[in-house]
Short mmCIF file of C-alpha atoms in Angstrom, two decimals:
data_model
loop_
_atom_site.label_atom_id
_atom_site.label_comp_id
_atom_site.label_asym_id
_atom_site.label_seq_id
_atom_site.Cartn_x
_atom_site.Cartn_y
_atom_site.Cartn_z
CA UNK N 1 0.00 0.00 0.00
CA UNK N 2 2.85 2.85 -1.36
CA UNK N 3 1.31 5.82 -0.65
CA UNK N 4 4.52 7.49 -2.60
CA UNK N 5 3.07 5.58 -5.47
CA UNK N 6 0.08 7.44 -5.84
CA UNK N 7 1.35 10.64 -5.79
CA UNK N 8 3.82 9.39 -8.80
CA UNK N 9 0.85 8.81 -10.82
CA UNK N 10 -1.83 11.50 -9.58
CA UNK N 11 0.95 13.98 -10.66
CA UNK N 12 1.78 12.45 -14.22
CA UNK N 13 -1.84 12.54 -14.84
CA UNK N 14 -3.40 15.64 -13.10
CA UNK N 15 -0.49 17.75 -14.49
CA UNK N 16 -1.79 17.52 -18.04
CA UNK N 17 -5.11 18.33 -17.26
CA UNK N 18 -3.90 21.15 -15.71
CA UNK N 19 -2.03 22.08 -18.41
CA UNK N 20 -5.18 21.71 -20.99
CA UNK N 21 -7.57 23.78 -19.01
CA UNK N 22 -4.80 26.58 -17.34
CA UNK N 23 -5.89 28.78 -20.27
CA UNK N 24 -9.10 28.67 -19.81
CA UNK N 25 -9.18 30.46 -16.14
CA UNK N 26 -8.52 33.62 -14.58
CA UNK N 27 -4.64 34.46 -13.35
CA UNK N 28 -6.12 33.72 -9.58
CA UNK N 29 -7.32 30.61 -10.57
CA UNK N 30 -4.26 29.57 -12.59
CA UNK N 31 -2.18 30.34 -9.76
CA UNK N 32 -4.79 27.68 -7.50
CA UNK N 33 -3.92 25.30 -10.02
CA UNK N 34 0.07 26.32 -9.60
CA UNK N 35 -0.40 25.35 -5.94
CA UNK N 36 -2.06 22.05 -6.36
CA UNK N 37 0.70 20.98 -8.68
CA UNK N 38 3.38 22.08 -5.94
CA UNK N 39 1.52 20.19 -3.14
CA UNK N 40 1.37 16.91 -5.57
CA UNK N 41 5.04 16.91 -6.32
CA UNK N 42 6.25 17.76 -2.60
CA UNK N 43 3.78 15.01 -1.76
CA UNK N 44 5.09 12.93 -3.92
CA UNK N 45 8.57 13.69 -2.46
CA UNK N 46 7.49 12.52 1.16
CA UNK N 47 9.09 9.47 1.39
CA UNK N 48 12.95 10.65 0.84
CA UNK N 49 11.89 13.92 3.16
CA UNK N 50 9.48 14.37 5.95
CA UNK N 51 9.63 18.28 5.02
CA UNK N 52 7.74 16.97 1.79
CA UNK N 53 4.66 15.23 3.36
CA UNK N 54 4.45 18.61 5.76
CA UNK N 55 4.32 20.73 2.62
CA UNK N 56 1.91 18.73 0.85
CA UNK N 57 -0.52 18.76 3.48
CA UNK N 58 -0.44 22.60 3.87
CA UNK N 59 -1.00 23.03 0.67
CA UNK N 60 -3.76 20.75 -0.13
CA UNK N 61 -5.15 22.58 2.81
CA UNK N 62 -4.75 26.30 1.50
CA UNK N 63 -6.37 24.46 -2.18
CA UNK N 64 -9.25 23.29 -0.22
CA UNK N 65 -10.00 26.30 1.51
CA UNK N 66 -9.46 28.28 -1.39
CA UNK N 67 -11.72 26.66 -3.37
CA UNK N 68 -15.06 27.27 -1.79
CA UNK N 69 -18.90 26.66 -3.26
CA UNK N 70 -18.54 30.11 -3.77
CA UNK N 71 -15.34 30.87 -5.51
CA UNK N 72 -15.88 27.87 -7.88
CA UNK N 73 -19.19 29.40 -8.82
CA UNK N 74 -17.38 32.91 -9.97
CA UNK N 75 -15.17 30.94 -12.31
CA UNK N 76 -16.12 30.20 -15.72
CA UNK N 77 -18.66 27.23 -16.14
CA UNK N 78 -15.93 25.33 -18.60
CA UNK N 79 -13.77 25.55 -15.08
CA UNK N 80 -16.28 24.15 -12.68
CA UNK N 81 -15.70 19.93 -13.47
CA UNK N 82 -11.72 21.35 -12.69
CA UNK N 83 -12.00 22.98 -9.57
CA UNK N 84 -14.22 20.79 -8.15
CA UNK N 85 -11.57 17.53 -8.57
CA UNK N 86 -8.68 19.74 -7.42
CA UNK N 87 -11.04 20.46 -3.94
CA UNK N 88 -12.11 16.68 -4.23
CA UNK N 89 -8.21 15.24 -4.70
CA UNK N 90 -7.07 18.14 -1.81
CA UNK N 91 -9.89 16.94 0.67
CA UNK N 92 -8.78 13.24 -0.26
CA UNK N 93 -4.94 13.77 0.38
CA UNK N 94 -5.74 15.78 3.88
CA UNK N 95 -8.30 12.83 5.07
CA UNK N 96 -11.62 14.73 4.73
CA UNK N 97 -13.26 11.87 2.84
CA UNK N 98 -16.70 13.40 3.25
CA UNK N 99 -15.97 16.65 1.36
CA UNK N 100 -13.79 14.05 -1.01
CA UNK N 101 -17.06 12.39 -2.41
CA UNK N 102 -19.13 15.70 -1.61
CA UNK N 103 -16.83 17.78 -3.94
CA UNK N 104 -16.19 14.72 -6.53
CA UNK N 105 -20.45 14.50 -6.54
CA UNK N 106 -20.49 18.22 -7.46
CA UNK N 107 -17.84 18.27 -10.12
CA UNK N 108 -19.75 15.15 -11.99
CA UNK N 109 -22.56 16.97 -11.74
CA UNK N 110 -20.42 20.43 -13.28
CA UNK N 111 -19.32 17.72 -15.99
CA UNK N 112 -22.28 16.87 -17.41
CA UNK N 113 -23.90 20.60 -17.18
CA UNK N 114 -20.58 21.75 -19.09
CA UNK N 115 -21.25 19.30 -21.78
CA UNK N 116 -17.78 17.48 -20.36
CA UNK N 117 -18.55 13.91 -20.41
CA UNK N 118 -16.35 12.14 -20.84
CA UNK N 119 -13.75 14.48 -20.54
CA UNK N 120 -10.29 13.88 -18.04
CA UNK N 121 -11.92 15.31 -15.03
CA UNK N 122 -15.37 13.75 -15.29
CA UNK N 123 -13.73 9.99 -15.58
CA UNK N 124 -11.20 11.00 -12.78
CA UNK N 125 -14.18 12.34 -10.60
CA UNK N 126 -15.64 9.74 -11.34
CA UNK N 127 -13.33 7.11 -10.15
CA UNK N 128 -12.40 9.15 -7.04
CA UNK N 129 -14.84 7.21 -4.46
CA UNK N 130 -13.28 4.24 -5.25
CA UNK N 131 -9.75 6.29 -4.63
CA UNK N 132 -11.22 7.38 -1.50
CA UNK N 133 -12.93 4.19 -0.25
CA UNK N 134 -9.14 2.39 -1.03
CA UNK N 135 -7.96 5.08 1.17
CA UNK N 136 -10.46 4.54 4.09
CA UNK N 137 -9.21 0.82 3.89
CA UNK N 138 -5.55 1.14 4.01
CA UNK N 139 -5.92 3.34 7.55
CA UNK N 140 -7.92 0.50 8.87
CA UNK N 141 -5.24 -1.73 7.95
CA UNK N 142 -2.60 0.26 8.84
CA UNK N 143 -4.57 0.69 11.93
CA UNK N 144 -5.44 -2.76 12.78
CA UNK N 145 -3.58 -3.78 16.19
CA UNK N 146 -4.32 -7.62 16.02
CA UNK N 147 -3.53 -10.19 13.53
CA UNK N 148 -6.62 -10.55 10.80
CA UNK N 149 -8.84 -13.83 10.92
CA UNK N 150 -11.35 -14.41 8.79
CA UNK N 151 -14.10 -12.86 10.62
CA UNK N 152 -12.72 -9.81 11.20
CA UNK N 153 -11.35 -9.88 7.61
CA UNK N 154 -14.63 -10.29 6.31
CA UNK N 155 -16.31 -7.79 8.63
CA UNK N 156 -13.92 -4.91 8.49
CA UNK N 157 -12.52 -5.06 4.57
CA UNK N 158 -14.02 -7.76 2.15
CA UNK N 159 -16.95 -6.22 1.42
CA UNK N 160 -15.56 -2.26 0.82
CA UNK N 161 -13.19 -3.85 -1.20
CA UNK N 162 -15.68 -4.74 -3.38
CA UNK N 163 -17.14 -1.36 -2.81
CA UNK N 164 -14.29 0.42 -4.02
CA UNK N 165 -13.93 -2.09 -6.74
CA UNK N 166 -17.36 -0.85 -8.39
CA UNK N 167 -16.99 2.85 -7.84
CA UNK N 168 -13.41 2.65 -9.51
CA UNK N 169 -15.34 0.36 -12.51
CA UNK N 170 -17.41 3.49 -12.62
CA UNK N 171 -14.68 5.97 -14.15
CA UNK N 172 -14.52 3.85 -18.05
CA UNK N 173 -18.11 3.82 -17.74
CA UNK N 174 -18.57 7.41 -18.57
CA UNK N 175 -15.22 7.62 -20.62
CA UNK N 176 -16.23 8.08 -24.64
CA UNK N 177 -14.64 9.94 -27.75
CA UNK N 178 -13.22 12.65 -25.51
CA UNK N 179 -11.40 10.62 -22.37
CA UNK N 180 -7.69 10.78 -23.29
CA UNK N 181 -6.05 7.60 -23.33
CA UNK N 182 -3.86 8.44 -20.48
CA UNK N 183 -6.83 8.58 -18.61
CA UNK N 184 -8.04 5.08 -18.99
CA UNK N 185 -4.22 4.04 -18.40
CA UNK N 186 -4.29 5.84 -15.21
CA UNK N 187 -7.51 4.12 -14.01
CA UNK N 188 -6.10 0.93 -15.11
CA UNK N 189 -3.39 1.27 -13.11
CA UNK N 190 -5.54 2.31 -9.95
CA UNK N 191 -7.48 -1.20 -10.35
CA UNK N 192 -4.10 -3.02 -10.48
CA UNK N 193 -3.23 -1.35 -7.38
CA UNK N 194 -6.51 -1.78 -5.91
CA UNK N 195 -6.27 -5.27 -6.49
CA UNK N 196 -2.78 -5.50 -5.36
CA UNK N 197 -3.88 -4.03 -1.96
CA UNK N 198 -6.57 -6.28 -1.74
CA UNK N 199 -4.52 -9.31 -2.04
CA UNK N 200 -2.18 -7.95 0.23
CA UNK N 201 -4.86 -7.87 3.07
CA UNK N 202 -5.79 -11.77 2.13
CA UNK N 203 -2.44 -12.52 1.76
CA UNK N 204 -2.04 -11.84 5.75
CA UNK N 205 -4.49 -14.75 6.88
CA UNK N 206 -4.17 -18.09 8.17
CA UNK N 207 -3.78 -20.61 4.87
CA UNK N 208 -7.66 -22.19 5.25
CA UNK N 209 -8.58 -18.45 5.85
CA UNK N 210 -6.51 -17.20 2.92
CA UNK N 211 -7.95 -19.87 0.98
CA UNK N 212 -11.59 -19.20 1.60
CA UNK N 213 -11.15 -15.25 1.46
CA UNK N 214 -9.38 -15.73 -2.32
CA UNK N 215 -11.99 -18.24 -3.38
CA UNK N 216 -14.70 -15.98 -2.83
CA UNK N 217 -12.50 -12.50 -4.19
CA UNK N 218 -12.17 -15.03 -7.54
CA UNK N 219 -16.00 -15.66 -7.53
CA UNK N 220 -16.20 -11.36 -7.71
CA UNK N 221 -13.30 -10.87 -9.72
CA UNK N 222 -14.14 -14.05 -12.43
CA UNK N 223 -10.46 -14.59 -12.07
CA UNK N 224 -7.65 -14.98 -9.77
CA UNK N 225 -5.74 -11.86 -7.91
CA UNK N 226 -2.72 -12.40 -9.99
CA UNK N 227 -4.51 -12.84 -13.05
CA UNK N 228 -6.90 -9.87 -12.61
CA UNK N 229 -3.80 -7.81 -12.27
CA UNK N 230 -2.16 -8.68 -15.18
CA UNK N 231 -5.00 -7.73 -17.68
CA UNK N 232 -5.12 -4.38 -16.01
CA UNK N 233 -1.25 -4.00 -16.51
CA UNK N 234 -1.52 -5.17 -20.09
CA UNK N 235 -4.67 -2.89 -20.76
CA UNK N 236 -1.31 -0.52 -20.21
CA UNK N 237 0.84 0.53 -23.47
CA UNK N 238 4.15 -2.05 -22.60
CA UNK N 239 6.45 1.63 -23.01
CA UNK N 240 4.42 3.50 -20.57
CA UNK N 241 5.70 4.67 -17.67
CA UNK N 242 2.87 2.96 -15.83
CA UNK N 243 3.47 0.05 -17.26
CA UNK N 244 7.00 0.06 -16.30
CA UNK N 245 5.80 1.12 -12.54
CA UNK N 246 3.88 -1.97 -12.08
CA UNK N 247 7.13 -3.86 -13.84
CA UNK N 248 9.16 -2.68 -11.21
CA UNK N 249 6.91 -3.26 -8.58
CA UNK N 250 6.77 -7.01 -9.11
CA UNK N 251 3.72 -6.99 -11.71
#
């Protein structure tokens, strides 16, 4: 569960929608943007410097305070779908997981009104519960103080696996003509990871639990962990840095 990991790819992919929309806004808004971008690369940097991790969070916090129901309203309409995932990724990185799905809910909604469907930001919006919900699971694991069994593997994490699983699977659903390809790469590589993290949890049972919890993840996935993974690594262009990522991390 490399947290570092994320922030590699939120910043490959949120950087170029950035980049395609920074035109579009006002020079306060651009500079919003300017700040997210800092707080994903010196959160991305937290793991070879605890000054990055400190950074990050303060400025996720300035974005999401910046970027009130107000202020997003001002901006132009085509701006909206944006502002509302860069409040939805900053509430997700500082732990506000309410305001996460509250602000992802809002910029779907901006989407759609904006004639965006489809676009970068409406798939990533849409995928963010799932982000979120993974999230919510790794600080209960991180959290948990005694060894799993099977009960309390199957009350505390099997079934918002599964949960997160589904809301992910929502972001191709509403990709079309528009969704860049990177997109779809990115959320490929999210369900690899998911996945991966998912195992992980299994992998920490008993072997008759282990064996019971990954017969009934195979009767959800239609395949095995390991095989799941793959088809979301090779759904991946074999030269992409993604691609490579998962390479390197084993996949």
């Amino acid at each position: 569960m490399n947290r570092s990991l994320i922030q590699t790819v939120l910043r490959f992919t949120l950087v170029a929608a950035l980049a395609f929309l920074a035109g579009c806004g006002t020079l306060a808004y651009r500079s919003v943007q300017d700040n997210f971008v800092d707080a994903v690369e010196a959160d991305n940097a937290w793991s070879t410097s605890p000054f990055g991790a400190n950074a990050a969070e303060g400025i996720y916090r300035d974005v999401h305070s910046t970027l009130t129901s107000d202020y997003i309203a001002e901006l132009d309409p085509r701006l909206h779908a944006n502002a509302w995932l860069l409040r939805a990724v900053s509430a997700w990185r500082i732990g506000d997981f309410n305001d996460a799905r509250s602000a992802a809910n809002n910029g779907r909604t901006a989407a759609v009104a904006a004639s965006q469907n489809g676009s970068r930001d409406h798939v990533m919006l849409t995928m963010l519960d799932g982000l979120v919900i993974d999230s919510d699971l790794r600080a209960r694991y991180d959290n948990h103080q005694n060894p799993l069994d099977l009960n309390a593997y199957q009350s505390t994490f099997e079934q918002d696996f599964q949960t997160a699983l589904t809301s992910l699977d929502h972001g191709p659903g509403v990709a079309g003509n528009a969704t860049p390809p990177e997109t779809l790469w990115y959320y490929h590589y999210h369900r690899w990871r998911l996945i991966q993290n998912w195992r992980t949890v299994v992998n920490t049972l008993n072997d008759s639990d282990r064996s019971t919890a990954k017969a009934a993840a195979q009767g959800v996935l239609g395949n095995t962990f390991r095989a799941t993974m793959n088809t979301s690594r090779d759904a991946i262009p074999a030269n992409h840095p993604l691609h490579q990522l998962i390479l390197a991390l084993g996949g």
